[in-house]
mmCIF file of C-alpha atoms in Angstrom:
data_model
loop_
_atom_site.group_PDB
_atom_site.id
_atom_site.type_symbol
_atom_site.label_atom_id
_atom_site.label_comp_id
_atom_site.label_asym_id
_atom_site.label_seq_id
_atom_site.Cartn_x
_atom_site.Cartn_y
_atom_site.Cartn_z
ATOM 1 C CA MET A 135 -34.370 26.867 -54.866
ATOM 2 C CA THR A 136 -32.552 23.840 -54.999
ATOM 3 C CA LYS A 137 -29.455 25.388 -53.060
ATOM 4 C CA GLN A 138 -32.230 26.662 -50.222
ATOM 5 C CA ILE A 139 -33.648 23.325 -49.898
ATOM 6 C CA LEU A 140 -30.378 21.921 -49.836
ATOM 7 C CA THR A 141 -29.101 24.119 -47.351
ATOM 8 C CA LEU A 142 -31.841 23.458 -45.242
ATOM 9 C CA VAL A 143 -32.225 19.740 -45.409
ATOM 10 C CA LEU A 144 -28.053 20.267 -44.558
ATOM 11 C CA LEU A 145 -29.412 22.424 -41.486
ATOM 12 C CA LEU A 146 -31.994 19.517 -40.402
ATOM 13 C CA SER A 147 -29.287 16.929 -40.523
ATOM 14 C CA LEU A 148 -27.077 18.617 -38.214
ATOM 15 C CA THR A 149 -29.653 19.866 -35.623
ATOM 16 C CA PHE A 150 -30.641 16.317 -35.785
ATOM 17 C CA ILE A 151 -27.062 14.425 -35.271
ATOM 18 C CA SER A 152 -27.015 17.444 -32.152
ATOM 19 C CA CYS A 153 -30.006 16.386 -30.555
ATOM 20 C CA LYS A 154 -28.838 12.666 -30.912
ATOM 21 C CA LYS A 155 -25.596 13.101 -29.493
ATOM 22 C CA GLU A 156 -27.113 15.379 -26.314
ATOM 23 C CA THR A 157 -29.593 12.359 -25.313
ATOM 24 C CA THR A 158 -26.840 9.862 -26.333
ATOM 25 C CA GLU A 159 -24.362 11.959 -23.438
ATOM 26 C CA SER A 160 -27.245 12.463 -21.031
ATOM 27 C CA GLN A 161 -28.693 8.272 -20.994
ATOM 28 C CA ASN A 162 -24.989 7.668 -20.558
ATOM 29 C CA LYS A 163 -24.451 10.374 -17.732
ATOM 30 C CA THR A 164 -27.482 8.633 -15.723
ATOM 31 C CA ASN A 165 -26.320 5.308 -16.185
ATOM 32 C CA THR A 166 -22.953 5.975 -15.192
ATOM 33 C CA THR A 167 -24.424 8.126 -11.880
ATOM 34 C CA THR A 168 -27.137 4.891 -11.102
ATOM 35 C CA VAL A 169 -23.605 2.541 -11.646
ATOM 36 C CA THR A 170 -21.893 5.034 -9.257
ATOM 37 C CA LYS A 171 -24.881 5.051 -6.400
ATOM 38 C CA ASP A 172 -24.929 1.301 -6.613
ATOM 39 C CA THR A 173 -21.768 0.542 -6.191
ATOM 40 C CA LEU A 174 -21.642 3.158 -3.531
ATOM 41 C CA SER A 175 -24.504 1.221 -1.631
ATOM 42 C CA ALA A 176 -23.150 -1.903 -2.133
ATOM 43 C CA LYS A 177 -20.071 -0.940 -0.663
ATOM 44 C CA LEU A 178 -21.664 0.271 2.097
ATOM 45 C CA LYS A 179 -23.494 -2.699 3.133
ATOM 46 C CA ASP A 180 -20.676 -4.644 2.932
ATOM 47 C CA SER A 181 -18.592 -2.555 5.153
ATOM 48 C CA ILE A 182 -20.934 -2.596 8.052
ATOM 49 C CA VAL A 183 -19.657 -5.511 10.673
ATOM 50 C CA ASP A 184 -22.086 -7.579 12.105
ATOM 51 C CA PRO A 185 -21.065 -7.221 15.908
ATOM 52 C CA ASP A 186 -22.873 -10.628 16.454
ATOM 53 C CA PRO A 187 -22.607 -13.008 13.369
ATOM 54 C CA THR A 188 -24.222 -15.954 15.726
ATOM 55 C CA ASP A 189 -27.614 -14.584 15.712
ATOM 56 C CA THR A 190 -29.844 -13.902 12.542
ATOM 57 C CA ILE A 191 -30.041 -10.453 13.250
ATOM 58 C CA PRO A 192 -28.918 -8.292 9.718
ATOM 59 C CA ALA A 193 -25.496 -6.171 11.200
ATOM 60 C CA GLY A 194 -27.355 -3.114 10.274
ATOM 61 C CA LYS A 195 -30.314 -3.843 12.466
ATOM 62 C CA TYR A 196 -29.117 -3.050 16.014
ATOM 63 C CA GLY A 197 -29.579 -0.528 18.204
ATOM 64 C CA ILE A 198 -27.096 2.848 17.967
ATOM 65 C CA ASN A 199 -26.390 2.407 21.658
ATOM 66 C CA SER A 200 -26.136 -1.152 21.921
ATOM 67 C CA SER A 201 -23.495 -2.505 19.159
ATOM 68 C CA ASN A 202 -20.695 -0.301 18.928
ATOM 69 C CA LEU A 203 -17.695 -2.322 18.784
ATOM 70 C CA GLU A 204 -14.898 0.396 20.735
ATOM 71 C CA THR A 205 -17.693 0.175 23.547
ATOM 72 C CA ALA A 206 -18.246 -3.595 23.421
ATOM 73 C CA ASN A 207 -14.161 -3.577 23.726
ATOM 74 C CA ILE A 208 -14.004 -1.415 26.581
ATOM 75 C CA VAL A 209 -16.788 -3.995 28.746
ATOM 76 C CA ARG A 210 -14.739 -6.426 27.632
ATOM 77 C CA LEU A 211 -11.890 -5.437 29.051
ATOM 78 C CA THR A 212 -13.380 -4.474 32.379
ATOM 79 C CA LEU A 213 -15.335 -7.754 32.782
ATOM 80 C CA GLN A 214 -12.335 -9.454 32.037
ATOM 81 C CA ASN A 215 -9.576 -7.638 34.589
ATOM 82 C CA ILE A 216 -12.938 -7.834 36.984
ATOM 83 C CA TYR A 217 -13.419 -11.913 36.568
ATOM 84 C CA LYS A 218 -9.566 -12.604 35.744
ATOM 85 C CA ASP A 219 -9.184 -15.215 38.246
ATOM 86 C CA ASP A 220 -12.200 -17.151 37.925
ATOM 87 C CA LEU A 221 -11.751 -16.696 34.342
ATOM 88 C CA SER A 222 -7.573 -18.353 34.793
ATOM 89 C CA LYS A 223 -9.282 -21.126 36.497
ATOM 90 C CA ASN A 224 -12.094 -21.709 33.564
ATOM 91 C CA VAL A 225 -14.697 -20.900 36.587
ATOM 92 C CA ILE A 226 -16.932 -19.024 34.275
ATOM 93 C CA ASP A 227 -18.334 -21.535 31.407
ATOM 94 C CA ASP A 228 -18.920 -20.319 27.958
ATOM 95 C CA TYR A 229 -22.131 -18.958 28.251
ATOM 96 C CA SER A 230 -21.807 -17.210 31.000
ATOM 97 C CA LYS A 231 -18.932 -14.924 29.241
ATOM 98 C CA ARG A 232 -21.276 -13.463 27.206
ATOM 99 C CA PHE A 233 -22.637 -9.996 27.789
ATOM 100 C CA ILE A 234 -25.455 -7.090 26.205
ATOM 101 C CA PHE A 235 -24.719 -3.232 26.884
ATOM 102 C CA PHE A 236 -26.631 -0.519 26.458
ATOM 103 C CA GLU A 237 -25.100 3.245 26.515
ATOM 104 C CA TYR A 238 -27.224 6.328 27.502
ATOM 105 C CA ASP A 239 -26.007 9.586 29.565
ATOM 106 C CA LEU A 240 -27.946 8.971 33.066
ATOM 107 C CA ASN A 241 -26.606 12.652 34.558
ATOM 108 C CA ASP A 242 -26.527 14.448 31.452
ATOM 109 C CA ASP A 243 -23.104 15.114 31.215
ATOM 110 C CA GLY A 244 -22.880 14.662 28.078
ATOM 111 C CA LYS A 245 -20.674 11.442 28.430
ATOM 112 C CA LYS A 246 -22.687 8.331 28.284
ATOM 113 C CA GLU A 247 -22.703 5.544 30.605
ATOM 114 C CA ILE A 248 -23.068 1.939 29.869
ATOM 115 C CA LEU A 249 -25.242 -0.414 31.239
ATOM 116 C CA VAL A 250 -24.190 -4.084 31.060
ATOM 117 C CA GLY A 251 -26.280 -6.727 31.160
ATOM 118 C CA LEU A 252 -24.629 -10.235 32.186
ATOM 119 C CA THR A 253 -26.400 -14.123 31.431
ATOM 120 C CA GLY A 254 -25.780 -17.655 31.886
ATOM 121 C CA PRO A 255 -25.941 -19.947 35.560
ATOM 122 C CA TYR A 256 -22.580 -18.134 36.547
ATOM 123 C CA PHE A 257 -24.752 -14.778 36.474
ATOM 124 C CA CYS A 258 -28.648 -15.328 36.846
ATOM 125 C CA GLY A 259 -29.831 -16.927 39.853
ATOM 126 C CA SER A 260 -33.786 -17.073 40.458
ATOM 127 C CA GLY A 261 -33.977 -13.932 41.521
ATOM 128 C CA GLY A 262 -32.180 -11.825 38.590
ATOM 129 C CA CYS A 263 -28.698 -11.369 37.166
ATOM 130 C CA THR A 264 -25.441 -9.558 37.973
ATOM 131 C CA GLN A 265 -25.316 -6.136 36.095
ATOM 132 C CA TYR A 266 -22.921 -3.051 35.407
ATOM 133 C CA ILE A 267 -22.898 0.310 35.119
ATOM 134 C CA LEU A 268 -19.761 1.691 34.022
ATOM 135 C CA ASP A 269 -18.796 5.139 32.981
ATOM 136 C CA ASN A 270 -17.259 5.352 29.269
ATOM 137 C CA GLN A 271 -13.924 4.313 29.650
ATOM 138 C CA GLY A 272 -14.701 1.553 31.605
ATOM 139 C CA ALA A 273 -14.245 2.006 35.386
ATOM 140 C CA ILE A 274 -17.971 0.480 37.735
ATOM 141 C CA ILE A 275 -20.056 3.266 38.999
ATOM 142 C CA THR A 276 -22.368 0.485 40.252
ATOM 143 C CA LYS A 277 -22.147 -3.248 40.437
ATOM 144 C CA PHE A 278 -25.979 -4.869 40.468
ATOM 145 C CA THR A 279 -27.118 -7.868 41.702
ATOM 146 C CA VAL A 280 -30.348 -10.067 41.652
ATOM 147 C CA ALA A 281 -31.795 -7.594 38.514
ATOM 148 C CA ASN A 282 -33.667 -8.231 35.693
ATOM 149 C CA TYR A 283 -34.309 -6.809 32.273
ATOM 150 C CA PRO A 284 -34.574 -4.601 30.954
ATOM 151 C CA VAL A 285 -33.896 -1.071 33.234
ATOM 152 C CA VAL A 286 -36.026 1.331 32.693
ATOM 153 C CA ILE A 287 -34.537 4.964 32.580
ATOM 154 C CA ASP A 288 -37.054 7.333 34.540
ATOM 155 C CA THR A 289 -37.500 11.189 34.008
ATOM 156 C CA ASP A 290 -36.582 12.189 37.576
ATOM 157 C CA LYS A 291 -33.566 12.367 39.262
ATOM 158 C CA SER A 292 -32.275 11.758 42.384
ATOM 159 C CA SER A 293 -28.530 13.512 43.121
ATOM 160 C CA GLY A 294 -28.412 14.466 39.361
ATOM 161 C CA TRP A 295 -28.495 11.067 38.267
ATOM 162 C CA LYS A 296 -31.722 9.809 36.447
ATOM 163 C CA ASN A 297 -34.003 7.441 38.713
ATOM 164 C CA LEU A 298 -34.258 3.608 37.257
ATOM 165 C CA PHE A 299 -36.896 1.095 37.692
ATOM 166 C CA ILE A 300 -35.461 -2.900 38.160
ATOM 167 C CA GLN A 301 -37.231 -5.616 38.612
ATOM 168 C CA SER A 302 -36.192 -7.883 41.053
ATOM 169 C CA GLY A 303 -37.387 -10.440 42.626
ATOM 170 C CA HIS A 304 -40.793 -10.080 40.573
ATOM 171 C CA LYS A 305 -41.860 -6.953 41.795
ATOM 172 C CA ASN A 306 -40.390 -3.482 39.776
ATOM 173 C CA ARG A 307 -38.048 -1.193 42.403
ATOM 174 C CA ILE A 308 -37.391 2.451 42.368
ATOM 175 C CA VAL A 309 -33.558 2.288 42.490
ATOM 176 C CA LYS A 310 -32.216 5.777 43.391
ATOM 177 C CA PHE A 311 -28.614 7.577 43.087
ATOM 178 C CA ASP A 312 -27.149 8.787 46.408
ATOM 179 C CA GLY A 313 -23.959 10.355 45.256
ATOM 180 C CA LYS A 314 -21.679 8.191 44.389
ATOM 181 C CA LYS A 315 -23.892 5.276 43.261
ATOM 182 C CA TYR A 316 -26.769 3.204 43.017
ATOM 183 C CA PRO A 317 -27.997 0.826 45.682
ATOM 184 C CA SER A 318 -26.430 -2.514 44.373
ATOM 185 C CA ASN A 319 -29.607 -4.532 45.676
ATOM 186 C CA PRO A 320 -32.693 -3.778 43.655
ATOM 187 C CA SER A 321 -34.270 -6.199 45.530
ATOM 188 C CA LEU A 322 -34.127 -3.664 49.212
ATOM 189 C CA GLN A 323 -35.152 -0.803 46.847
ATOM 190 C CA PRO A 324 -39.035 0.550 47.238
ATOM 191 C CA GLU A 325 -41.648 -1.109 44.827
ATOM 192 C CA LEU A 326 -42.935 1.131 42.107
ATOM 193 C CA LYS A 327 -47.158 0.396 42.333
ATOM 194 C CA VAL A 328 -47.506 1.169 38.555
ATOM 195 C CA THR A 329 -46.298 0.109 35.204
ATOM 196 C CA PRO A 330 -43.693 1.840 33.862
ATOM 197 C CA GLY A 331 -44.558 4.506 31.468
ATOM 198 C CA ASP A 332 -44.133 3.115 27.351
ATOM 199 C CA ASP A 333 -41.875 6.458 26.230
ATOM 200 C CA LEU A 334 -39.444 5.909 29.225
ATOM 201 C CA PRO A 335 -36.363 4.330 27.388
ATOM 202 C CA ARG A 336 -35.528 0.661 28.246
ATOM 203 C CA ALA A 337 -31.986 -0.519 28.335
ATOM 204 C CA LEU A 338 -30.717 -4.149 27.666
ATOM 205 C CA ASN A 339 -34.537 -4.864 26.411
ATOM 206 C CA PHE A 340 -32.770 -7.617 24.634
ATOM 207 C CA THR A 341 -36.462 -9.704 24.531
ATOM 208 C CA ASN A 342 -37.898 -7.287 22.678
ATOM 209 C CA GLU A 343 -34.663 -5.469 20.543
ATOM 210 C CA PRO A 344 -32.134 -6.363 18.238
ATOM 211 C CA TYR A 345 -29.115 -6.821 20.393
ATOM 212 C CA ALA A 346 -25.974 -8.165 20.097
ATOM 213 C CA TRP A 347 -24.372 -10.211 22.196
ATOM 214 C CA PHE A 348 -20.449 -9.789 22.556
ATOM 215 C CA LYS A 349 -17.936 -11.741 24.769
ATOM 216 C CA PHE A 350 -15.548 -11.639 27.410
#
């Protein structure tokens, strides 16, 4: 009888030790997983480059279509080439050397065009500012003058390209592609008599959305 009791006690002890070991291993595995996830999360957070460190907007809060650094560099090189003479003569003030952009496929060919907005006294007057539409390689499709922000992108098309609603001279204008480009002066285009729908994409909408400002 005593031998049986000793055997039972031994079995219970072994079972207890085994369960404790499994619990400890499980806890260690959970702790390791948590540490790994936290570490990866921290590394991912640190890896996000802030496209505009001059403002208070967190790096991850910018729109995906308005903060790509490769696109910013394409726009920068294009603007530097366009205005190289005035840049070399220091005609353009520092404030006017800033730009924003918005990538959007305007003709549904699978490639995003780049809408570019400029600012400052060199590019803006009472009627609006200078804007550009570039292809994805930086070639100029259209240069707009006296154009205000934002640019509303319509669902209707002309010559395969989406119509744009651009405010110019305090009125919304309907700007249509003519087969080669959009007309450069929106103020000469037909007035849009209604307010563009809230469901339509708004490009260069920096007054209502977090946009990164770049310099060229």
